[in-house]
Short mmCIF file of C-alpha atoms and ligand atoms in Angstrom, two decimals:
data_model
loop_
_atom_site.label_atom_id
_atom_site.label_comp_id
_atom_site.label_asym_id
_atom_site.label_seq_id
_atom_site.Cartn_x
_atom_site.Cartn_y
_atom_site.Cartn_z
CA GLU A 1 -0.31 -0.04 -0.20
CA LEU A 2 1.14 3.24 -0.70
CA VAL A 3 1.70 5.62 1.33
CA PRO A 4 3.51 8.77 -0.55
CA LYS A 5 5.30 11.22 1.30
CA GLY A 6 5.93 13.91 -1.24
CA GLY A 7 4.46 12.95 -3.79
CA GLY A 8 6.73 13.64 -6.45
CA ILE A 9 5.83 11.95 -10.18
CA GLU A 10 7.79 10.34 -13.36
CA PHE A 11 6.40 9.43 -16.30
CA LYS A 12 9.37 7.92 -17.83
CA ASN A 13 9.11 6.59 -21.57
CA VAL A 14 5.68 6.45 -21.74
CA THR A 15 3.67 5.46 -24.71
CA PHE A 16 -0.50 5.24 -25.21
CA LYS A 17 -2.71 4.42 -27.19
CA TYR A 18 -6.51 4.33 -26.03
CA ASN A 19 -6.89 2.28 -29.43
CA PRO A 20 -4.59 0.59 -31.86
CA GLU A 21 -4.94 2.68 -34.82
CA LYS A 22 -3.53 5.87 -33.20
CA THR A 23 -0.54 6.71 -30.79
CA ILE A 24 -1.51 9.73 -28.67
CA LEU A 25 1.49 9.89 -26.20
CA ASN A 26 4.76 9.10 -27.72
CA ASN A 27 7.82 7.94 -25.40
CA VAL A 28 6.34 10.80 -23.03
CA SER A 29 9.39 11.05 -19.95
CA PHE A 30 9.07 14.02 -17.48
CA THR A 31 9.21 14.41 -13.69
CA VAL A 32 7.81 16.89 -11.04
CA PRO A 33 9.79 16.93 -8.12
CA PRO A 34 7.26 17.37 -4.98
CA GLY A 35 5.65 20.57 -4.04
CA LYS A 36 6.55 21.69 -7.33
CA THR A 37 3.62 22.56 -10.42
CA VAL A 38 3.93 21.40 -13.77
CA ALA A 39 1.85 23.03 -16.67
CA LEU A 40 0.82 21.28 -19.90
CA VAL A 41 0.43 23.12 -22.51
CA GLY A 42 -0.28 22.39 -26.04
CA PRO A 43 -2.69 22.34 -28.93
CA SER A 44 -6.44 20.81 -28.68
CA GLY A 45 -6.32 17.21 -29.24
CA SER A 46 -2.67 17.20 -27.86
CA GLY A 47 -2.63 14.69 -25.37
CA LYS A 48 -2.99 16.66 -22.38
CA SER A 49 -6.07 15.40 -20.38
CA THR A 50 -5.09 12.18 -21.38
CA ILE A 51 -1.87 12.56 -19.45
CA ILE A 52 -4.18 13.58 -16.01
CA LYS A 53 -6.23 10.86 -17.00
CA LEU A 54 -3.44 8.47 -16.82
CA LEU A 55 -2.67 8.90 -13.33
CA PHE A 56 -5.50 7.86 -12.30
CA ARG A 57 -5.02 4.54 -14.10
CA PHE A 58 -7.80 4.83 -15.93
CA TYR A 59 -6.13 3.02 -19.06
CA ASP A 60 -3.33 0.71 -19.35
CA ILE A 61 0.21 2.03 -21.14
CA GLU A 62 1.36 0.49 -23.81
CA SER A 63 5.00 0.80 -22.40
CA GLY A 64 6.90 2.85 -20.29
CA PHE A 65 6.17 3.65 -16.73
CA ILE A 66 4.48 6.07 -14.39
CA SER A 67 5.16 6.29 -10.34
CA ILE A 68 4.50 8.12 -7.48
CA ASP A 69 7.48 8.63 -5.12
CA GLY A 70 9.24 5.89 -6.99
CA TYR A 71 6.22 3.18 -6.81
CA ASP A 72 5.00 1.93 -9.96
CA ILE A 73 1.18 3.16 -10.03
CA LYS A 74 0.53 -0.09 -11.94
CA LYS A 75 2.09 -2.67 -10.17
CA ASP A 76 2.76 -1.19 -6.25
CA VAL A 77 -0.22 1.38 -5.80
CA THR A 78 -4.71 0.99 -5.69
CA GLN A 79 -6.73 2.75 -7.16
CA ARG A 80 -7.99 2.98 -3.65
CA SER A 81 -4.85 5.27 -2.31
CA LEU A 82 -4.40 6.72 -5.68
CA ARG A 83 -8.13 8.02 -5.09
CA GLU A 84 -6.88 9.01 -1.51
CA ILE A 85 -3.73 11.13 -2.73
CA ILE A 86 -4.80 12.81 -5.65
CA GLY A 87 -7.30 15.74 -6.37
CA VAL A 88 -8.57 16.37 -9.25
CA VAL A 89 -10.33 20.21 -10.66
CA PRO A 90 -11.48 18.29 -14.02
CA GLN A 91 -11.82 20.55 -17.18
CA ASP A 92 -15.90 20.76 -16.77
CA THR A 93 -16.71 20.47 -13.50
CA VAL A 94 -20.18 18.22 -12.52
CA LEU A 95 -22.01 18.68 -9.28
CA PHE A 96 -24.09 16.44 -7.58
CA ASN A 97 -27.70 17.17 -7.56
CA GLN A 98 -27.57 17.99 -4.09
CA THR A 99 -26.78 20.87 -1.30
CA ILE A 100 -23.45 23.08 -1.96
CA LYS A 101 -22.78 21.78 1.41
CA TYR A 102 -22.91 18.19 0.55
CA ASN A 103 -20.88 19.14 -3.31
CA ILE A 104 -18.07 20.47 -0.88
CA GLN A 105 -17.83 17.76 2.35
CA TYR A 106 -17.50 15.09 -0.93
CA GLY A 107 -14.06 16.16 -0.52
CA ARG A 108 -13.94 14.82 3.57
CA ILE A 109 -17.22 13.81 4.10
CA THR A 110 -15.87 13.76 7.99
CA ALA A 111 -15.40 17.78 7.91
CA ASN A 112 -17.16 19.13 10.32
CA ASP A 113 -19.36 22.85 9.20
CA SER A 114 -16.49 25.27 9.99
CA GLU A 115 -13.62 23.47 8.16
CA ILE A 116 -16.17 23.26 5.02
CA ILE A 117 -16.23 27.29 5.25
CA GLU A 118 -12.67 27.54 5.38
CA ALA A 119 -12.62 25.76 2.63
CA ALA A 120 -14.88 27.54 0.58
CA ARG A 121 -13.26 30.91 1.76
CA GLY A 122 -10.14 29.83 0.27
CA ALA A 123 -12.18 29.30 -3.04
CA ASP A 124 -13.29 32.05 -2.94
CA ILE A 125 -17.35 30.92 -3.07
CA HIS A 126 -18.41 31.79 0.08
CA ASP A 127 -19.71 34.83 -0.08
CA ARG A 128 -21.64 33.75 -2.54
CA ILE A 129 -23.18 30.62 -1.11
CA MET A 130 -24.32 33.10 1.45
CA SER A 131 -25.98 35.28 -1.09
CA PHE A 132 -28.38 32.51 -1.94
CA SER A 133 -31.76 32.25 -0.13
CA GLN A 134 -30.95 29.23 1.35
CA GLN A 135 -27.16 29.19 2.00
CA TYR A 136 -24.94 25.96 2.24
CA ASP A 137 -28.14 24.21 2.17
CA THR A 138 -29.28 25.33 -1.56
CA LEU A 139 -29.70 22.81 -4.18
CA VAL A 140 -27.35 23.07 -6.67
CA GLY A 141 -26.75 20.99 -10.20
CA GLU A 142 -28.72 19.79 -12.94
CA ARG A 143 -31.79 20.29 -10.64
CA GLY A 144 -31.05 22.84 -8.71
CA LEU A 145 -29.47 26.12 -9.05
CA ARG A 146 -27.57 26.11 -11.28
CA LEU A 147 -24.12 27.79 -11.04
CA SER A 148 -21.27 28.97 -13.75
CA GLY A 149 -18.80 27.53 -15.19
CA GLY A 150 -16.53 29.28 -13.04
CA GLU A 151 -18.22 29.14 -9.77
CA LYS A 152 -18.91 24.97 -10.13
CA GLN A 153 -14.90 25.30 -11.24
CA ARG A 154 -14.82 27.55 -7.20
CA VAL A 155 -16.43 24.55 -5.70
CA ALA A 156 -14.36 21.96 -7.03
CA ILE A 157 -11.90 24.00 -5.77
CA ALA A 158 -12.87 24.03 -2.36
CA ARG A 159 -13.69 20.71 -2.45
CA THR A 160 -10.05 19.83 -3.23
CA LEU A 161 -8.97 22.06 -0.66
CA LEU A 162 -10.79 20.38 2.16
CA LYS A 163 -9.56 16.93 0.54
CA ALA A 164 -6.06 18.39 0.89
CA PRO A 165 -4.60 15.66 -1.34
CA THR A 166 -0.89 15.39 -1.64
CA ILE A 167 -1.13 15.43 -5.47
CA ILE A 168 -3.58 17.98 -7.23
CA LEU A 169 -4.23 17.53 -10.83
CA LEU A 170 -6.09 20.41 -12.39
CA ASP A 171 -7.51 20.50 -16.26
CA GLU A 172 -8.30 24.33 -16.68
CA ALA A 173 -11.29 25.26 -18.39
CA THR A 174 -10.71 26.83 -21.72
CA SER A 175 -13.98 28.70 -21.69
CA ALA A 176 -13.02 32.76 -21.49
CA LEU A 177 -14.19 34.13 -17.62
CA ASP A 178 -14.33 37.69 -17.24
CA THR A 179 -11.30 39.35 -15.54
CA HIS A 180 -12.60 39.38 -12.13
CA THR A 181 -13.48 35.80 -12.39
CA GLU A 182 -10.52 34.36 -13.74
CA ARG A 183 -8.30 36.96 -10.90
CA ASN A 184 -10.43 35.35 -8.29
CA ILE A 185 -10.12 31.58 -9.42
CA GLN A 186 -6.30 32.43 -10.11
CA ASP A 187 -6.28 33.34 -5.79
CA SER A 188 -7.94 30.16 -5.06
CA LEU A 189 -5.63 27.96 -7.54
CA ASN A 190 -2.58 29.43 -5.98
CA HIS A 191 -3.74 29.16 -2.77
CA MET A 192 -4.76 25.18 -3.24
CA CYS A 193 -1.46 23.96 -4.68
CA VAL A 194 1.09 25.75 -2.32
CA ASN A 195 3.30 23.05 -1.44
CA ARG A 196 1.18 20.71 -2.85
CA THR A 197 2.28 18.28 -6.42
CA THR A 198 0.58 19.68 -9.51
CA ILE A 199 0.42 19.24 -12.90
CA VAL A 200 -2.25 21.72 -14.70
CA VAL A 201 -3.33 21.94 -18.22
CA ALA A 202 -2.98 25.23 -18.75
CA HIS A 203 -4.96 28.16 -20.69
CA ARG A 204 -3.98 30.96 -18.88
CA LEU A 205 -0.78 33.09 -18.85
CA SER A 206 -0.76 33.75 -15.46
CA THR A 207 -1.07 29.78 -14.78
CA ILE A 208 2.17 29.48 -17.14
CA ILE A 209 3.84 32.04 -15.84
CA ASN A 210 3.59 30.55 -12.17
CA ALA A 211 4.31 27.30 -12.90
CA ASP A 212 7.82 25.80 -11.97
CA GLU A 213 8.66 24.16 -15.36
CA ILE A 214 6.31 24.13 -18.55
CA LEU A 215 5.64 21.27 -20.69
CA VAL A 216 5.03 22.18 -24.70
CA LEU A 217 3.08 18.64 -26.07
CA LYS A 218 2.43 18.31 -29.74
CA ASP A 219 0.65 15.16 -31.39
CA GLY A 220 1.36 13.60 -27.90
CA GLU A 221 5.41 14.12 -27.50
CA ILE A 222 6.93 16.71 -25.15
CA VAL A 223 8.74 19.64 -28.11
CA GLU A 224 9.70 22.00 -25.44
CA GLN A 225 10.43 22.60 -21.91
CA GLY A 226 11.02 25.19 -19.69
CA ARG A 227 10.34 27.95 -17.50
CA HIS A 228 8.27 30.36 -19.30
CA GLN A 229 11.15 33.02 -19.56
CA ASP A 230 13.31 30.38 -21.45
CA LEU A 231 10.53 29.39 -23.92
P1 ATP B 301 -7.95 19.89 -25.36
O1 ATP B 301 -7.07 21.05 -25.20
O2 ATP B 301 -8.74 19.82 -26.77
O3 ATP B 301 -8.65 19.37 -24.04
P2 ATP B 301 -6.26 17.87 -24.89
O4 ATP B 301 -4.76 17.92 -24.95
O5 ATP B 301 -6.60 17.40 -23.36
O6 ATP B 301 -6.88 18.32 -25.55
P3 ATP B 301 -6.71 14.70 -24.93
O7 ATP B 301 -8.18 15.00 -24.55
O8 ATP B 301 -5.66 14.20 -24.13
O9 ATP B 301 -6.27 15.96 -25.69
O10 ATP B 301 -7.01 13.83 -26.46
C1 ATP B 301 -5.95 13.34 -27.18
C2 ATP B 301 -6.11 12.76 -27.91
O11 ATP B 301 -6.70 11.44 -27.73
C3 ATP B 301 -7.05 12.91 -29.53
O12 ATP B 301 -7.19 12.86 -30.53
C4 ATP B 301 -8.41 12.62 -29.13
O13 ATP B 301 -9.29 12.79 -29.97
C5 ATP B 301 -7.56 10.94 -28.19
N1 ATP B 301 -8.75 10.67 -27.21
C6 ATP B 301 -9.24 10.93 -25.94
N2 ATP B 301 -9.63 10.62 -25.41
C7 ATP B 301 -10.31 9.02 -26.08
C8 ATP B 301 -10.74 7.77 -25.67
N3 ATP B 301 -11.75 7.98 -24.33
N4 ATP B 301 -10.97 7.15 -26.36
C9 ATP B 301 -10.18 7.50 -27.84
N5 ATP B 301 -9.48 8.17 -28.22
C10 ATP B 301 -9.49 9.21 -27.12
MG1 MG B 302 -8.38 18.49 -22.27
#
């Protein structure tokens, strides 16, 4: 059973196909040192979200290996411990048809009210929640109050803050946000990722500038890597 320490990630010569006809990732190697942030950039279809999905072991890779703190995630790690140590903020967050409180608490079901509120504050969504008539008991999702894309992502950030995982995988929304919302989300993201090993699929320049390293993907290969000022 994996008991990760720093959550350092390594992809070593990873080649992957969803189906035999097309290679999606070709010999991809990179490391994310514990506590650091790597940003993935590249055209649509280049394989960015696939890298995130592979860390969750949703699919078997064709060759190479993926490890966390030196443990091969295929051989040495259970799906369950992966779910425990990794928090994900997906490209498009789907909320449960439940209260907003439930949706945040899902990150750690034992959390109490003050911890939930602290997480919501950290994600800059608390004030918005307090403006709803039923506040934290407001039903959200398809059959409840519809939140905007930016608000849903902030709920996902609150959930992840509450979970406090060792590793964060963040697939930034591509949708355009207004400047105010963008700045609020950026602050929440920075807060969430401090001292956590983070892989972020980055669309915003501010995210890219803040990353410790940037990997540029093209057709499933890393074609450039370095810091923002070097690229
Ligand atoms: P975007 O910026 O649009 O989100 P991406 O870089 O995240 O793109 P991926 O989602 O990783 O791209 O997809 C990489 C390639 O794999 C694409 O050609 C895509 O069509 C293909 N692909 C993705 N998911 C599947 C799947 N479940 N089955 C088959 N092919 C897939
Ligand atoms: Mg994607």
